PDB file of C-alpha atoms in Angstrom:
ATOM      1  CA  MET D  23      80.738  89.587  89.693  1.00 56.00           C
ATOM      2  CA  ASN D  24      82.485  86.211  89.660  1.00 73.00           C
ATOM      3  CA  ARG D  25      81.831  84.023  92.680  1.00 87.00           C
ATOM      4  CA  THR D  26      84.671  82.427  94.611  1.00 93.00           C
ATOM      5  CA  LYS D  27      84.985  78.814  93.471  1.00 96.00           C
ATOM      6  CA  ILE D  28      85.585  76.012  95.968  1.00 97.00           C
ATOM      7  CA  LEU D  29      86.385  72.418  95.080  1.00 97.00           C
ATOM      8  CA  ILE D  30      85.397  69.833  97.706  1.00 97.00           C
ATOM      9  CA  ILE D  31      87.303  66.524  97.562  1.00 96.00           C
ATOM     10  CA  GLU D  32      85.407  64.313 100.007  1.00 95.00           C
ATOM     11  CA  ASP D  33      84.281  60.703  99.559  1.00 93.00           C
ATOM     12  CA  GLU D  34      81.548  60.744 102.231  1.00 93.00           C
ATOM     13  CA  GLU D  35      78.550  61.866 100.204  1.00 94.00           C
ATOM     14  CA  ALA D  36      76.582  63.255 103.150  1.00 94.00           C
ATOM     15  CA  ILE D  37      79.487  65.457 104.269  1.00 94.00           C
ATOM     16  CA  ALA D  38      80.252  66.605 100.721  1.00 95.00           C
ATOM     17  CA  ASP D  39      76.608  67.514 100.082  1.00 95.00           C
ATOM     18  CA  LEU D  40      76.385  69.379 103.403  1.00 94.00           C
ATOM     19  CA  LEU D  41      79.490  71.409 102.574  1.00 95.00           C
ATOM     20  CA  ALA D  42      78.300  72.181  99.050  1.00 95.00           C
ATOM     21  CA  TYR D  43      74.876  73.240 100.313  1.00 94.00           C
ATOM     22  CA  GLY D  44      76.217  75.383 103.125  1.00 94.00           C
ATOM     23  CA  LEU D  45      78.930  77.043 101.060  1.00 95.00           C
ATOM     24  CA  GLY D  46      76.485  77.633  98.231  1.00 94.00           C
ATOM     25  CA  ARG D  47      74.164  79.495 100.610  1.00 93.00           C
ATOM     26  CA  GLU D  48      77.123  81.677 101.573  1.00 94.00           C
ATOM     27  CA  GLY D  49      77.613  82.711  97.964  1.00 94.00           C
ATOM     28  CA  PHE D  50      80.397  80.344  96.941  1.00 96.00           C
ATOM     29  CA  GLU D  51      80.348  78.288  93.748  1.00 96.00           C
ATOM     30  CA  THR D  52      81.154  74.674  94.565  1.00 96.00           C
ATOM     31  CA  ARG D  53      81.954  71.410  92.868  1.00 96.00           C
ATOM     32  CA  ILE D  54      82.378  67.953  94.460  1.00 96.00           C
ATOM     33  CA  ALA D  55      84.825  65.142  93.719  1.00 96.00           C
ATOM     34  CA  GLY D  56      84.606  61.810  95.543  1.00 94.00           C
ATOM     35  CA  SER D  57      88.174  60.616  95.028  1.00 94.00           C
ATOM     36  CA  GLY D  58      91.679  61.962  94.673  1.00 93.00           C
ATOM     37  CA  THR D  59      91.831  61.085  90.987  1.00 93.00           C
ATOM     38  CA  ASP D  60      88.536  62.823  90.239  1.00 95.00           C
ATOM     39  CA  GLY D  61      89.608  65.756  92.398  1.00 94.00           C
ATOM     40  CA  LEU D  62      92.802  66.355  90.434  1.00 93.00           C
ATOM     41  CA  ARG D  63      90.818  66.217  87.201  1.00 94.00           C
ATOM     42  CA  GLU D  64      88.280  68.726  88.527  1.00 94.00           C
ATOM     43  CA  LEU D  65      91.125  70.942  89.728  1.00 93.00           C
ATOM     44  CA  GLN D  66      92.236  71.426  86.134  1.00 91.00           C
ATOM     45  CA  GLN D  67      88.747  71.886  84.712  1.00 93.00           C
ATOM     46  CA  PHE D  68      87.077  73.902  87.489  1.00 94.00           C
ATOM     47  CA  GLU D  69      90.107  76.072  88.407  1.00 92.00           C
ATOM     48  CA  PRO D  70      88.925  76.706  91.991  1.00 94.00           C
ATOM     49  CA  ASP D  71      90.055  79.525  94.269  1.00 93.00           C
ATOM     50  CA  LEU D  72      90.230  77.220  97.294  1.00 95.00           C
ATOM     51  CA  LEU D  73      90.308  73.485  97.937  1.00 96.00           C
ATOM     52  CA  VAL D  74      88.545  71.661 100.772  1.00 96.00           C
ATOM     53  CA  LEU D  75      90.373  68.344 101.003  1.00 95.00           C
ATOM     54  CA  ASP D  76      89.592  65.254 103.069  1.00 93.00           C
ATOM     55  CA  TRP D  77      92.565  63.499 104.675  1.00 89.00           C
ATOM     56  CA  MET D  78      91.251  59.976 103.998  1.00 89.00           C
ATOM     57  CA  LEU D  79      90.207  59.231 100.417  1.00 92.00           C
ATOM     58  CA  PRO D  80      89.392  55.846  98.833  1.00 92.00           C
ATOM     59  CA  ASP D  81      92.177  55.867  96.244  1.00 92.00           C
ATOM     60  CA  ARG D  82      94.883  58.209  97.558  1.00 90.00           C
ATOM     61  CA  SER D  83      95.920  59.904 100.756  1.00 89.00           C
ATOM     62  CA  GLY D  84      94.792  63.476 101.149  1.00 89.00           C
ATOM     63  CA  LEU D  85      98.360  64.275 102.172  1.00 88.00           C
ATOM     64  CA  ASP D  86      99.637  63.029  98.807  1.00 90.00           C
ATOM     65  CA  ILE D  87      97.033  65.154  97.033  1.00 92.00           C
ATOM     66  CA  CYS D  88      98.055  68.136  99.153  1.00 90.00           C
ATOM     67  CA  ARG D  89     101.725  67.702  98.226  1.00 86.00           C
ATOM     68  CA  GLN D  90     100.910  67.440  94.524  1.00 87.00           C
ATOM     69  CA  VAL D  91      98.571  70.433  94.528  1.00 89.00           C
ATOM     70  CA  THR D  92     100.963  72.743  96.372  1.00 83.00           C
ATOM     71  CA  ALA D  93     103.772  71.732  94.018  1.00 78.00           C
ATOM     72  CA  GLN D  94     101.733  72.577  90.911  1.00 80.00           C
ATOM     73  CA  TYR D  95      99.194  75.232  91.878  1.00 82.00           C
ATOM     74  CA  ASN D  96      98.987  78.422  93.880  1.00 79.00           C
ATOM     75  CA  ILE D  97      95.781  77.529  95.705  1.00 88.00           C
ATOM     76  CA  PRO D  98      94.934  77.529  99.435  1.00 89.00           C
ATOM     77  CA  ILE D  99      93.893  74.229 101.020  1.00 92.00           C
ATOM     78  CA  LEU D 100      91.640  73.571 104.008  1.00 93.00           C
ATOM     79  CA  MET D 101      92.060  69.957 105.141  1.00 90.00           C
ATOM     80  CA  LEU D 102      89.284  67.948 106.764  1.00 90.00           C
ATOM     81  CA  THR D 103      90.455  65.248 109.127  1.00 85.00           C
ATOM     82  CA  ALA D 104      89.053  62.840 111.663  1.00 80.00           C
ATOM     83  CA  ARG D 105      92.503  62.789 113.269  1.00 71.00           C
ATOM     84  CA  SER D 106      92.765  64.896 116.401  1.00 67.00           C
ATOM     85  CA  ASP D 107      96.418  64.154 117.181  1.00 65.00           C
ATOM     86  CA  ILE D 108      98.510  67.322 116.978  1.00 67.00           C
ATOM     87  CA  THR D 109     101.323  65.509 115.143  1.00 67.00           C
ATOM     88  CA  ASP D 110      98.971  64.593 112.295  1.00 68.00           C
ATOM     89  CA  LYS D 111      97.718  68.162 112.062  1.00 70.00           C
ATOM     90  CA  ILE D 112     101.248  69.556 111.924  1.00 74.00           C
ATOM     91  CA  LEU D 113     102.088  67.057 109.180  1.00 74.00           C
ATOM     92  CA  GLY D 114      99.216  68.427 107.110  1.00 74.00           C
ATOM     93  CA  LEU D 115     100.522  71.964 107.530  1.00 77.00           C
ATOM     94  CA  GLU D 116     104.050  70.924 106.634  1.00 76.00           C
ATOM     95  CA  VAL D 117     103.002  69.448 103.287  1.00 78.00           C
ATOM     96  CA  GLY D 118     101.226  72.664 102.294  1.00 79.00           C
ATOM     97  CA  ALA D 119      97.775  72.934 103.870  1.00 85.00           C
ATOM     98  CA  ASP D 120      96.735  76.417 104.949  1.00 84.00           C
ATOM     99  CA  ASP D 121      94.463  75.250 107.746  1.00 86.00           C
ATOM    100  CA  TYR D 122      92.691  72.165 109.020  1.00 84.00           C
ATOM    101  CA  ILE D 123      89.428  71.365 110.725  1.00 88.00           C
ATOM    102  CA  THR D 124      88.559  68.211 112.633  1.00 87.00           C
ATOM    103  CA  LYS D 125      85.453  66.096 112.019  1.00 87.00           C
ATOM    104  CA  PRO D 126      82.765  66.338 113.210  1.00 88.00           C
ATOM    105  CA  PHE D 127      82.619  70.053 112.508  1.00 90.00           C
ATOM    106  CA  ASP D 128      80.181  72.928 112.649  1.00 92.00           C
ATOM    107  CA  LEU D 129      79.475  74.255 109.160  1.00 92.00           C
ATOM    108  CA  ARG D 130      79.697  77.810 110.473  1.00 92.00           C
ATOM    109  CA  GLU D 131      83.283  77.169 111.539  1.00 91.00           C
ATOM    110  CA  VAL D 132      84.173  75.831 108.090  1.00 93.00           C
ATOM    111  CA  VAL D 133      82.767  78.976 106.481  1.00 93.00           C
ATOM    112  CA  ALA D 134      84.633  81.166 108.962  1.00 92.00           C
ATOM    113  CA  ARG D 135      87.921  79.349 108.341  1.00 90.00           C
ATOM    114  CA  ILE D 136      87.502  79.672 104.576  1.00 93.00           C
ATOM    115  CA  ARG D 137      86.742  83.377 104.767  1.00 92.00           C
ATOM    116  CA  THR D 138      89.760  83.882 107.041  1.00 88.00           C
ATOM    117  CA  ILE D 139      92.077  82.081 104.609  1.00 87.00           C
ATOM    118  CA  LEU D 140      90.797  84.063 101.631  1.00 88.00           C
ATOM    119  CA  ARG D 141      90.985  87.358 103.499  1.00 85.00           C
ATOM    120  CA  ARG D 142      94.516  86.681 104.725  1.00 80.00           C
ATOM    121  CA  LEU D 143      95.704  85.785 101.222  1.00 77.00           C
ATOM    122  CA  ALA D 144      94.118  88.886  99.717  1.00 79.00           C
ATOM    123  CA  GLN D 145      95.729  91.114 102.339  1.00 73.00           C
ATOM    124  CA  ALA D 146      99.123  89.476 101.885  1.00 68.00           C
ATOM    125  CA  GLN D 147      98.982  89.858  98.113  1.00 67.00           C
ATOM    126  CA  GLN D 148      97.947  93.501  98.399  1.00 70.00           C
ATOM    127  CA  ALA D 149     100.805  94.192 100.797  1.00 64.00           C
ATOM    128  CA  VAL D 150     103.285  92.553  98.432  1.00 60.00           C
ATOM    129  CA  GLU D 151     102.048  94.544  95.447  1.00 61.00           C
ATOM    130  CA  GLU D 152     102.092  97.834  97.339  1.00 62.00           C
ATOM    131  CA  ALA D 153     105.445  97.405  99.072  1.00 57.00           C
ATOM    132  CA  SER D 154     107.488  95.568  96.447  1.00 57.00           C
ATOM    133  CA  PRO D 155     109.038  96.790  93.199  1.00 61.00           C
ATOM    134  CA  SER D 156     107.893  95.128  90.005  1.00 74.00           C
ATOM    135  CA  VAL D 157     111.001  92.936  90.010  1.00 81.00           C
ATOM    136  CA  ILE D 158     113.432  91.972  92.776  1.00 83.00           C
ATOM    137  CA  GLY D 159     116.864  90.617  91.916  1.00 82.00           C
ATOM    138  CA  PHE D 160     119.789  89.259  93.882  1.00 81.00           C
ATOM    139  CA  ARG D 161     122.635  87.077  92.704  1.00 82.00           C
ATOM    140  CA  ASP D 162     121.211  84.964  89.889  1.00 86.00           C
ATOM    141  CA  ILE D 163     117.656  85.045  91.249  1.00 89.00           C
ATOM    142  CA  ILE D 164     114.832  87.191  89.856  1.00 89.00           C
ATOM    143  CA  ILE D 165     111.489  87.559  91.655  1.00 89.00           C
ATOM    144  CA  SER D 166     108.289  88.976  90.183  1.00 87.00           C
ATOM    145  CA  PRO D 167     105.992  89.560  93.197  1.00 83.00           C
ATOM    146  CA  ALA D 168     102.873  90.311  91.147  1.00 77.00           C
ATOM    147  CA  GLU D 169     103.248  87.065  89.195  1.00 80.00           C
ATOM    148  CA  ARG D 170     104.526  85.149  92.238  1.00 83.00           C
ATOM    149  CA  LEU D 171     107.301  83.930  89.970  1.00 86.00           C
ATOM    150  CA  VAL D 172     110.894  83.100  90.930  1.00 90.00           C
ATOM    151  CA  THR D 173     113.650  82.233  88.472  1.00 91.00           C
ATOM    152  CA  LYS D 174     117.249  81.134  89.031  1.00 90.00           C
ATOM    153  CA  HIS D 175     119.728  81.127  86.130  1.00 87.00           C
ATOM    154  CA  GLY D 176     116.682  81.862  83.964  1.00 86.00           C
ATOM    155  CA  GLU D 177     114.911  78.686  85.076  1.00 88.00           C
ATOM    156  CA  THR D 178     111.663  78.755  87.068  1.00 88.00           C
ATOM    157  CA  VAL D 179     112.015  77.784  90.724  1.00 89.00           C
ATOM    158  CA  ASP D 180     108.940  75.856  91.848  1.00 85.00           C
ATOM    159  CA  LEU D 181     108.070  77.381  95.211  1.00 85.00           C
ATOM    160  CA  THR D 182     104.918  76.441  97.066  1.00 81.00           C
ATOM    161  CA  PRO D 183     102.630  79.336  98.062  1.00 79.00           C
ATOM    162  CA  LYS D 184     103.908  79.221 101.642  1.00 81.00           C
ATOM    163  CA  GLU D 185     107.551  79.149 100.545  1.00 86.00           C
ATOM    164  CA  PHE D 186     106.976  82.179  98.337  1.00 87.00           C
ATOM    165  CA  ASP D 187     105.205  84.058 101.128  1.00 86.00           C
ATOM    166  CA  LEU D 188     108.067  83.265 103.523  1.00 88.00           C
ATOM    167  CA  LEU D 189     110.604  84.529 101.000  1.00 91.00           C
ATOM    168  CA  MET D 190     108.708  87.784 100.500  1.00 89.00           C
ATOM    169  CA  ALA D 191     108.301  88.308 104.247  1.00 88.00           C
ATOM    170  CA  LEU D 192     112.040  87.895 104.833  1.00 90.00           C
ATOM    171  CA  LEU D 193     113.020  89.947 101.781  1.00 87.00           C
ATOM    172  CA  GLY D 194     110.627  92.729 102.766  1.00 82.00           C
ATOM    173  CA  ALA D 195     112.713  93.457 105.863  1.00 84.00           C
ATOM    174  CA  ARG D 196     116.276  92.416 105.103  1.00 87.00           C
ATOM    175  CA  GLY D 197     118.361  92.210 108.229  1.00 88.00           C
ATOM    176  CA  LYS D 198     115.337  92.021 110.526  1.00 91.00           C
ATOM    177  CA  ILE D 199     115.237  88.986 112.787  1.00 92.00           C
ATOM    178  CA  PHE D 200     111.868  87.239 112.667  1.00 92.00           C
ATOM    179  CA  THR D 201     110.915  84.842 115.424  1.00 90.00           C
ATOM    180  CA  ARG D 202     109.298  81.582 114.392  1.00 87.00           C
ATOM    181  CA  ALA D 203     106.089  82.728 116.077  1.00 84.00           C
ATOM    182  CA  GLU D 204     106.063  85.929 114.010  1.00 85.00           C
ATOM    183  CA  LEU D 205     106.539  84.041 110.762  1.00 86.00           C
ATOM    184  CA  LEU D 206     103.906  81.503 111.744  1.00 82.00           C
ATOM    185  CA  GLN D 207     101.417  84.236 112.533  1.00 78.00           C
ATOM    186  CA  PHE D 208     102.213  86.233 109.390  1.00 78.00           C
ATOM    187  CA  ILE D 209     102.182  83.325 106.925  1.00 79.00           C
ATOM    188  CA  TRP D 210      99.768  80.824 108.479  1.00 74.00           C
ATOM    189  CA  GLY D 211      97.667  83.203 110.540  1.00 69.00           C
ATOM    190  CA  TYR D 212      97.755  81.437 113.910  1.00 58.00           C
ATOM    191  CA  ASP D 213     100.267  80.250 116.460  1.00 48.00           C
ATOM    192  CA  PHE D 214     100.767  77.609 119.094  1.00 48.00           C
ATOM    193  CA  PRO D 215     104.017  75.984 120.261  1.00 45.00           C
ATOM    194  CA  GLY D 216     103.584  72.672 118.480  1.00 50.00           C
ATOM    195  CA  ASP D 217     103.694  74.332 115.080  1.00 64.00           C
ATOM    196  CA  MET D 218     107.133  75.922 115.284  1.00 74.00           C
ATOM    197  CA  ARG D 219     108.764  73.105 113.320  1.00 78.00           C
ATOM    198  CA  THR D 220     106.453  73.915 110.397  1.00 80.00           C
ATOM    199  CA  VAL D 221     108.404  77.144 109.899  1.00 86.00           C
ATOM    200  CA  ASP D 222     111.728  75.291 110.142  1.00 88.00           C
ATOM    201  CA  THR D 223     110.657  72.780 107.482  1.00 86.00           C
ATOM    202  CA  HIS D 224     109.612  75.483 105.027  1.00 87.00           C
ATOM    203  CA  ILE D 225     112.774  77.501 105.628  1.00 91.00           C
ATOM    204  CA  GLN D 226     114.923  74.429 104.926  1.00 90.00           C
ATOM    205  CA  ARG D 227     113.117  73.767 101.656  1.00 88.00           C
ATOM    206  CA  LEU D 228     113.384  77.415 100.627  1.00 92.00           C
ATOM    207  CA  ARG D 229     117.133  77.487 101.283  1.00 92.00           C
ATOM    208  CA  LYS D 230     117.652  74.316  99.256  1.00 91.00           C
ATOM    209  CA  LYS D 231     115.599  75.456  96.267  1.00 92.00           C
ATOM    210  CA  LEU D 232     117.328  78.842  96.096  1.00 92.00           C
ATOM    211  CA  ASP D 233     120.760  77.602  97.191  1.00 90.00           C
ATOM    212  CA  ALA D 234     120.645  80.437  99.717  1.00 89.00           C
ATOM    213  CA  ALA D 235     121.625  78.959 103.069  1.00 89.00           C
ATOM    214  CA  ASP D 236     124.082  81.829 103.530  1.00 90.00           C
ATOM    215  CA  LEU D 237     121.388  84.442 102.858  1.00 90.00           C
ATOM    216  CA  ILE D 238     118.465  83.009 104.825  1.00 92.00           C
ATOM    217  CA  THR D 239     120.278  82.550 108.096  1.00 93.00           C
ATOM    218  CA  THR D 240     119.361  81.134 111.470  1.00 92.00           C
ATOM    219  CA  VAL D 241     119.627  83.354 114.535  1.00 91.00           C
ATOM    220  CA  PHE D 242     119.979  80.667 117.178  1.00 88.00           C
ATOM    221  CA  GLY D 243     117.419  80.788 119.934  1.00 85.00           C
ATOM    222  CA  ILE D 244     115.346  83.393 118.079  1.00 89.00           C
ATOM    223  CA  GLY D 245     114.454  82.696 114.459  1.00 91.00           C
ATOM    224  CA  TYR D 246     115.547  83.700 110.956  1.00 94.00           C
ATOM    225  CA  LYS D 247     116.597  86.679 108.862  1.00 93.00           C
ATOM    226  CA  PHE D 248     117.512  87.524 105.285  1.00 92.00           C
ATOM    227  CA  GLU D 249     121.004  89.011 105.176  1.00 89.00           C
ATOM    228  CA  LYS D 250     121.331  92.547 103.826  1.00 81.00           C
ATOM    229  CA  ARG D 251     124.342  91.701 101.708  1.00 70.00           C
ATOM    230  CA  THR D 252     123.535  89.462  98.751  1.00 60.00           C
ATOM    231  CA  ASP D 253     126.738  89.740  96.739  1.00 58.00           C
TER     232      ASP D 253
END
């Protein structure tokens, strides 16, 4: 049985070694990169199932790495940060991180967060495969849920994992009004008031990429819905 692979991009050797040791004892296969450049190289070679990414790296910002990874790969990201300010944490979520944990941390919490992310993604993918047809089409857009692929006019639309999950959640119940809290809980797996703008940011990007502002509509004071009519 293949072990879940985790890439750790962390420049503090002691922290990286602790994570690799602890995750290895939990049955994960790990690899360490000490810089953003090395991390992106390892990402291609190692093909991990999850990325543990430090916010502060010697050559590049972890936020920049997060943006690049979510634009190119369908891989969950757990960010490590010494920043405790809620604004910084929300920023990490908005650029594509699935969760964050603040230094100093308890290794048991890191393991728990990772298992929660992986479990949530597996459940979401299973739900999509069970509930969705092999192909979904509206207007000039074709969606293949199993492949997590979206095309428009025959050209691939580059959606981040969170944008795709949001689209599938809204499409799965056309006409239903979702509150921001419901979408946050369903897609990110947690909720607290300061994170509501994370949903707004992802919705705005999704509308722009699909040119679907008239389909993904705002219900003022409540949240969002996908209109039933798509013609």
